[in-house]
Short mmCIF file of C-alpha atoms and ligand atoms in Angstrom, two decimals:
data_model
loop_
_atom_site.label_atom_id
_atom_site.label_comp_id
_atom_site.label_asym_id
_atom_site.label_seq_id
_atom_site.Cartn_x
_atom_site.Cartn_y
_atom_site.Cartn_z
CA MET S 1 7.48 -6.01 -16.75
CA ARG S 2 4.24 -5.74 -14.80
CA THR S 3 1.58 -3.19 -15.70
CA VAL S 4 0.53 -1.74 -12.37
CA ILE S 5 -2.14 0.49 -10.86
CA ILE S 6 -1.27 1.85 -7.40
CA ASP S 7 -4.03 3.02 -5.06
CA CYS S 8 -2.58 4.95 -2.14
CA ASP S 9 -3.13 7.40 0.72
CA PRO S 10 0.19 9.28 0.92
CA GLY S 11 1.17 9.12 3.69
CA THR S 12 4.81 8.92 4.60
CA ASP S 13 5.34 5.24 3.84
CA ASP S 14 3.18 5.54 0.72
CA ALA S 15 5.63 8.17 -0.50
CA ILE S 16 8.55 5.75 -0.19
CA ALA S 17 6.52 3.02 -1.86
CA LEU S 18 5.59 5.29 -4.78
CA PHE S 19 9.23 6.27 -5.30
CA LEU S 20 10.22 2.60 -5.24
CA ALA S 21 7.57 1.73 -7.80
CA LEU S 22 8.32 4.67 -10.07
CA GLY S 23 12.04 3.96 -9.87
CA SER S 24 11.82 0.24 -10.64
CA PRO S 25 12.11 -0.90 -14.28
CA GLU S 26 10.25 -4.10 -13.42
CA LEU S 27 7.04 -2.09 -13.09
CA ASP S 28 5.12 -0.02 -15.61
CA VAL S 29 2.94 2.20 -13.40
CA VAL S 30 0.06 3.28 -15.66
CA LEU S 31 -2.20 4.89 -13.04
CA VAL S 32 -1.97 6.21 -9.48
CA THR S 33 -5.22 6.70 -7.59
CA ALA S 34 -5.64 8.42 -4.24
CA VAL S 35 -7.95 7.55 -1.37
CA GLY S 36 -8.63 9.23 1.93
CA GLY S 37 -6.74 7.44 4.68
CA ASN S 38 -3.69 8.65 6.56
CA VAL S 39 -4.97 12.13 5.93
CA GLY S 40 -7.93 13.54 4.02
CA LEU S 41 -8.30 13.05 0.28
CA ASP S 42 -7.38 16.68 -0.43
CA HIS S 43 -3.94 16.00 1.05
CA THR S 44 -3.48 12.49 -0.34
CA VAL S 45 -4.27 13.64 -3.88
CA ARG S 46 -1.96 16.63 -3.57
CA ASN S 47 0.82 14.41 -2.20
CA ALA S 48 0.36 11.75 -4.88
CA ARG S 49 0.55 14.42 -7.59
CA ALA S 50 3.65 15.96 -6.00
CA LEU S 51 5.45 12.62 -5.61
CA VAL S 52 4.71 11.54 -9.19
CA GLY S 53 5.77 15.01 -10.35
CA LEU S 54 9.08 14.77 -8.46
CA SER S 55 9.75 11.38 -10.06
CA GLY S 56 9.51 12.88 -13.54
CA LYS S 57 7.29 10.01 -14.65
CA ASP S 58 4.27 10.74 -16.83
CA VAL S 59 1.66 8.86 -14.80
CA PRO S 60 -1.93 10.10 -14.35
CA VAL S 61 -3.13 10.67 -10.79
CA VAL S 62 -6.87 10.39 -10.17
CA ALA S 63 -8.73 11.21 -6.97
CA GLY S 64 -11.06 8.64 -5.46
CA ALA S 65 -13.05 8.04 -2.30
CA ASP S 66 -12.79 10.48 0.55
CA ARG S 67 -14.46 8.13 3.00
CA PRO S 68 -15.05 4.40 3.56
CA MET S 69 -18.00 2.58 1.99
CA LEU S 70 -19.74 2.58 5.35
CA GLY S 71 -19.08 4.67 8.41
CA SER S 72 -17.13 7.87 8.88
CA PHE S 73 -13.63 8.83 7.79
CA VAL S 74 -10.80 8.72 10.35
CA ALA S 75 -7.26 9.97 9.59
CA GLU S 76 -3.92 9.21 11.26
CA PRO S 77 -2.03 12.54 11.49
CA ARG S 78 0.00 11.36 14.50
CA VAL S 79 2.22 9.30 12.20
CA HIS S 80 1.96 11.21 8.94
CA GLY S 81 1.59 14.82 10.05
CA ARG S 82 -1.25 17.13 9.17
CA ASN S 83 -0.26 17.33 5.49
CA GLY S 84 0.35 13.59 5.23
CA VAL S 85 4.07 13.75 4.47
CA GLY S 86 5.37 14.82 7.85
CA GLY S 87 5.01 18.52 7.18
CA VAL S 88 7.54 18.32 4.32
CA VAL S 89 6.61 20.85 1.63
CA LEU S 90 6.74 19.17 -1.78
CA PRO S 91 6.68 21.09 -5.07
CA GLU S 92 3.22 21.19 -6.60
CA GLY S 93 2.78 18.27 -9.00
CA PRO S 94 0.85 18.12 -12.28
CA PRO S 95 -2.93 18.48 -12.01
CA ALA S 96 -4.95 15.40 -11.23
CA ALA S 97 -6.49 13.69 -14.25
CA PRO S 98 -10.26 14.15 -14.49
CA GLY S 99 -12.76 11.63 -13.20
CA VAL S 100 -12.79 9.39 -10.16
CA ALA S 101 -10.52 6.53 -9.18
CA ALA S 102 -12.95 3.63 -9.51
CA ASP S 103 -13.85 4.71 -13.05
CA ALA S 104 -10.19 5.22 -13.98
CA ILE S 105 -9.27 1.78 -12.65
CA ARG S 106 -12.09 0.19 -14.62
CA ALA S 107 -11.08 2.07 -17.78
CA VAL S 108 -7.55 0.62 -17.55
CA LEU S 109 -8.94 -2.86 -16.93
CA ARG S 110 -11.41 -2.53 -19.83
CA ALA S 111 -8.57 -1.66 -22.22
CA ALA S 112 -6.39 -4.54 -21.01
CA GLY S 113 -6.29 -8.17 -21.97
CA PRO S 114 -6.77 -11.13 -19.61
CA GLY S 115 -4.40 -11.09 -16.66
CA GLU S 116 -2.56 -7.98 -17.83
CA ILE S 117 -3.03 -5.64 -14.85
CA THR S 118 -1.67 -5.85 -11.30
CA LEU S 119 -3.57 -3.83 -8.69
CA VAL S 120 -1.66 -2.56 -5.67
CA GLY S 121 -3.60 -1.23 -2.66
CA ILE S 122 -1.57 0.54 0.01
CA GLY S 123 -4.35 2.49 1.68
CA PRO S 124 -7.95 1.72 2.65
CA ALA S 125 -9.32 -0.53 -0.12
CA THR S 126 -12.32 1.67 -0.94
CA ASN S 127 -11.36 2.55 -4.54
CA LEU S 128 -10.40 -1.03 -5.38
CA GLY S 129 -13.57 -2.40 -3.79
CA LEU S 130 -15.77 0.06 -5.68
CA ALA S 131 -14.04 -0.70 -8.98
CA LEU S 132 -14.19 -4.48 -8.65
CA ALA S 133 -17.70 -4.69 -7.19
CA SER S 134 -19.27 -2.47 -9.84
CA GLU S 135 -17.97 -4.35 -12.91
CA PRO S 136 -17.09 -7.95 -12.02
CA ALA S 137 -16.71 -8.79 -15.71
CA LEU S 138 -13.37 -6.99 -15.61
CA LEU S 139 -11.91 -9.26 -12.95
CA ASP S 140 -10.25 -11.53 -15.51
CA ARG S 141 -8.03 -8.60 -16.54
CA VAL S 142 -6.47 -8.65 -13.05
CA ALA S 143 -3.33 -10.74 -12.76
CA GLU S 144 -2.87 -10.20 -9.02
CA ILE S 145 -3.94 -7.85 -6.27
CA VAL S 146 -1.23 -6.89 -3.77
CA LEU S 147 -2.37 -5.25 -0.55
CA MET S 148 -0.64 -3.79 2.44
CA THR S 149 -3.34 -4.57 4.96
CA GLY S 150 -4.10 -6.48 8.08
CA ALA S 151 -2.22 -8.52 10.64
CA TRP S 152 -2.18 -12.10 11.91
CA ALA S 153 -2.03 -10.81 15.44
CA GLU S 154 -2.40 -7.37 17.04
CA GLY S 155 -3.34 -4.34 15.06
CA ASN S 156 -1.80 -0.87 15.00
CA VAL S 157 -4.91 1.28 15.16
CA THR S 158 -6.88 -0.90 17.57
CA PRO S 159 -5.66 -3.97 19.43
CA ALA S 160 -7.51 -6.01 16.79
CA ALA S 161 -7.07 -4.11 13.53
CA GLU S 162 -4.45 -2.66 11.21
CA PHE S 163 -5.20 0.84 9.90
CA ASN S 164 -6.04 0.11 6.23
CA ALA S 165 -8.26 -2.85 7.07
CA TRP S 166 -9.92 -0.97 9.92
CA ASN S 167 -10.62 2.09 7.80
CA ASP S 168 -12.77 0.20 5.27
CA PRO S 169 -13.30 -3.45 6.19
CA GLU S 170 -16.24 -3.82 3.78
CA ALA S 171 -14.05 -2.78 0.84
CA LEU S 172 -11.32 -5.15 1.98
CA SER S 173 -13.84 -7.96 2.23
CA ILE S 174 -14.91 -7.33 -1.38
CA VAL S 175 -11.31 -7.49 -2.57
CA LEU S 176 -10.43 -10.58 -0.52
CA SER S 177 -13.45 -12.45 -1.92
CA CYS S 178 -13.14 -11.31 -5.57
CA GLY S 179 -11.63 -14.59 -6.75
CA ARG S 180 -8.40 -13.19 -8.16
CA PRO S 181 -4.97 -13.93 -6.63
CA VAL S 182 -4.43 -11.68 -3.61
CA THR S 183 -1.07 -11.22 -1.90
CA VAL S 184 -1.09 -9.53 1.48
CA ALA S 185 1.72 -7.71 3.26
CA THR S 186 0.62 -7.59 6.89
CA LEU S 187 2.10 -5.84 9.89
CA GLU S 188 4.15 -8.94 10.66
CA VAL S 189 6.25 -8.69 7.50
CA THR S 190 6.38 -4.89 7.51
CA ALA S 191 7.78 -5.03 11.05
CA GLN S 192 10.85 -6.65 9.46
CA ALA S 193 11.35 -3.66 7.13
CA VAL S 194 12.15 -0.87 9.58
CA ALA S 195 13.88 2.27 8.27
CA THR S 196 16.42 3.32 10.90
CA THR S 197 17.92 6.76 11.40
CA ALA S 198 21.28 5.23 10.41
CA TRP S 199 19.89 4.01 7.10
CA ILE S 200 18.24 7.34 6.40
CA ALA S 201 21.49 9.16 7.18
CA ALA S 202 23.35 6.85 4.79
CA GLN S 203 20.91 7.75 1.98
CA ARG S 204 21.33 11.50 2.32
CA GLY S 205 23.38 12.92 -0.49
CA GLN S 206 22.56 9.99 -2.75
CA GLY S 207 20.42 10.64 -5.83
CA GLY S 208 18.47 13.83 -6.36
CA ALA S 209 15.31 15.59 -5.27
CA CYS S 210 13.33 12.36 -4.75
CA MET S 211 15.89 10.94 -2.33
CA ALA S 212 16.12 14.29 -0.53
CA ALA S 213 12.33 14.33 -0.15
CA ALA S 214 12.29 10.69 0.91
CA CYS S 215 14.86 11.32 3.63
CA ASP S 216 13.05 14.41 4.89
CA ILE S 217 9.75 12.52 4.95
CA LEU S 218 11.26 9.50 6.70
CA ALA S 219 13.01 11.73 9.23
CA SER S 220 9.63 13.24 10.17
CA VAL S 221 8.12 9.90 11.24
CA PRO S 222 8.30 9.15 14.96
CA PRO S 223 10.00 5.79 15.65
CA SER S 224 7.38 3.11 16.16
CA ALA S 225 6.88 2.43 19.88
CA ARG S 226 5.14 -0.79 18.85
CA LEU S 227 8.48 -1.88 17.35
CA GLY S 228 10.64 -0.80 20.25
CA GLY S 229 11.55 2.57 18.77
CA ARG S 230 13.86 0.93 16.19
CA GLY S 231 12.58 3.20 13.40
CA SER S 232 9.63 3.40 11.04
CA PRO S 233 8.24 0.29 9.35
CA GLN S 234 8.03 0.62 5.55
CA HIS S 235 4.61 -0.96 5.32
CA ASP S 236 3.68 0.06 1.80
CA ALA S 237 7.09 -0.46 0.22
CA CYS S 238 6.77 -4.15 1.19
CA ALA S 239 3.80 -4.47 -1.15
CA ILE S 240 5.74 -2.88 -4.00
CA MET S 241 8.96 -4.79 -3.27
CA TRP S 242 7.04 -8.07 -3.58
CA LEU S 243 6.47 -7.17 -7.24
CA VAL S 244 10.00 -5.89 -7.79
CA ALA S 245 11.96 -8.68 -6.06
CA PRO S 246 9.67 -11.50 -4.90
CA ASP S 247 12.62 -13.73 -3.99
CA MET S 248 13.27 -11.44 -1.02
CA PHE S 249 10.14 -12.84 0.61
CA THR S 250 8.73 -16.09 1.88
CA HIS S 251 4.97 -16.52 1.67
CA ARG S 252 2.20 -18.96 2.43
CA ALA S 253 -1.25 -19.72 0.99
CA VAL S 254 -3.89 -18.79 3.54
CA HIS S 255 -7.56 -18.14 4.02
CA ALA S 256 -8.03 -14.46 4.78
CA SER S 257 -11.18 -12.67 5.85
CA VAL S 258 -12.03 -9.53 7.78
CA ASP S 259 -14.28 -8.92 10.76
CA LEU S 260 -17.21 -6.73 9.71
CA THR S 261 -18.86 -6.58 13.10
CA HIS S 262 -19.19 -3.23 14.83
CA GLY S 263 -17.53 -4.28 18.04
CA PRO S 264 -13.92 -4.22 19.30
CA GLY S 265 -12.90 -6.71 16.61
CA ARG S 266 -14.04 -4.59 13.64
CA GLY S 267 -11.45 -4.56 10.87
CA ARG S 268 -9.50 -7.49 12.28
CA THR S 269 -8.08 -9.65 9.49
CA VAL S 270 -8.55 -13.31 10.29
CA ILE S 271 -5.64 -15.02 8.54
CA ASP S 272 -5.64 -18.80 8.68
CA ARG S 273 -2.13 -20.05 7.98
CA TRP S 274 -2.74 -23.62 9.20
CA GLY S 275 -5.77 -24.80 7.25
CA LYS S 276 -8.21 -24.54 10.13
CA VAL S 277 -10.84 -22.88 7.94
CA PRO S 278 -12.38 -25.30 5.44
CA GLY S 279 -12.44 -24.17 1.85
CA ALA S 280 -10.24 -22.41 -0.61
CA ARG S 281 -7.14 -20.51 0.31
CA ASN S 282 -8.09 -17.12 -1.12
CA ALA S 283 -4.83 -15.27 -0.48
CA SER S 284 -1.10 -15.52 0.01
CA VAL S 285 0.50 -13.82 3.00
CA LEU S 286 4.08 -12.57 2.95
CA GLU S 287 5.80 -14.04 6.02
CA THR S 288 9.44 -12.91 5.93
CA VAL S 289 11.55 -10.42 4.04
CA ASP S 290 15.33 -10.16 3.65
CA ALA S 291 15.67 -6.72 5.25
CA GLU S 292 19.28 -6.22 4.16
CA ARG S 293 18.42 -6.76 0.49
CA PHE S 294 15.18 -4.79 0.92
CA PHE S 295 16.89 -1.60 2.06
CA ALA S 296 19.82 -1.99 -0.33
CA LEU S 297 17.46 -2.11 -3.32
CA LEU S 298 15.11 0.53 -1.87
CA GLY S 299 17.98 2.99 -1.57
CA GLU S 300 19.32 2.14 -5.02
CA ARG S 301 15.95 2.63 -6.72
CA ILE S 302 15.12 5.93 -5.05
CA ALA S 303 18.65 7.19 -5.72
CA GLY S 304 18.05 6.42 -9.39
CA LEU S 305 15.16 8.89 -9.56
CA PRO S 306 15.64 12.59 -10.40
O1 RIB Z 1 -1.07 0.27 8.87
C1 RIB Z 1 -0.17 0.77 7.92
C2 RIB Z 1 -0.90 1.26 6.71
O2 RIB Z 1 -1.79 2.31 7.08
C3 RIB Z 1 0.04 1.91 5.68
O3 RIB Z 1 -0.51 1.78 4.40
C4 RIB Z 1 0.06 3.35 6.09
O4 RIB Z 1 0.36 4.22 5.00
C5 RIB Z 1 -1.37 3.54 6.51
O5 RIB Z 1 -2.13 3.81 5.34
CA1 CA Z 2 -0.76 3.77 3.02
#
């Protein structure tokens, strides 16, 4: 059983990832924090509250950063719709807990023992970067940091950069260099976890309100042209599934950094899989996932929610 904090920007794939986490007995989700990303913080907080509320789990949701550490905020409504969950209207969830995300994350870390907390970042890393940079003494409480971010090769928001990394590269750089174990789910592994219309159709009628919401949200996402229109990649659920069923994945120790320049390469993750960069391997990158097992377990866990 892992004690987990999830920082997210729901977001259609965040919604599926949250349901997977909240429906998996391997994880004890003690805090959900929201960050501006796919859509503005007002929407991501509302969506996080609604998704946790639908799950029936008593997990506090705390609002965090509404913009990156540097630069201006940019959303991605083309994929996630103006409300962040494809226009699907979710029942209002419980109110957000007071305070701000970085403080809430630090409070959980302060109350934990060494290596007790796993941090999961499935949006821009602003909240995680703020929390870790402002109280480094708490780093030893972190067992592992799992991020959906980056790409070895082409990005999805610019030719060079993946959306989360591009949105706050400075925050990502802080997290990548914090010294704790970091596992990264990049676009290359998430491209292997594509939700098809056939799979979505097969889920309908399973489970309860969470599965119904998940299917409606997934059905709202345009098939990814980047992936040949096969369906929608479940980026964020890959980060969660690594914690739930790590044997579904292969992975490799790498050196990972992020381009902080202000040119066309900004936000590019430079992932060295072949030891070309001298020095420590500061991360592990997920390389492959067993898609059949992934979607079988994903469906089972969401169907198990209310
Ligand atoms: O590039 C994919 C990532 O950006 C996912 O986390 C998605 O939710 C968006 O935040
Ligand atoms: Ca996300």
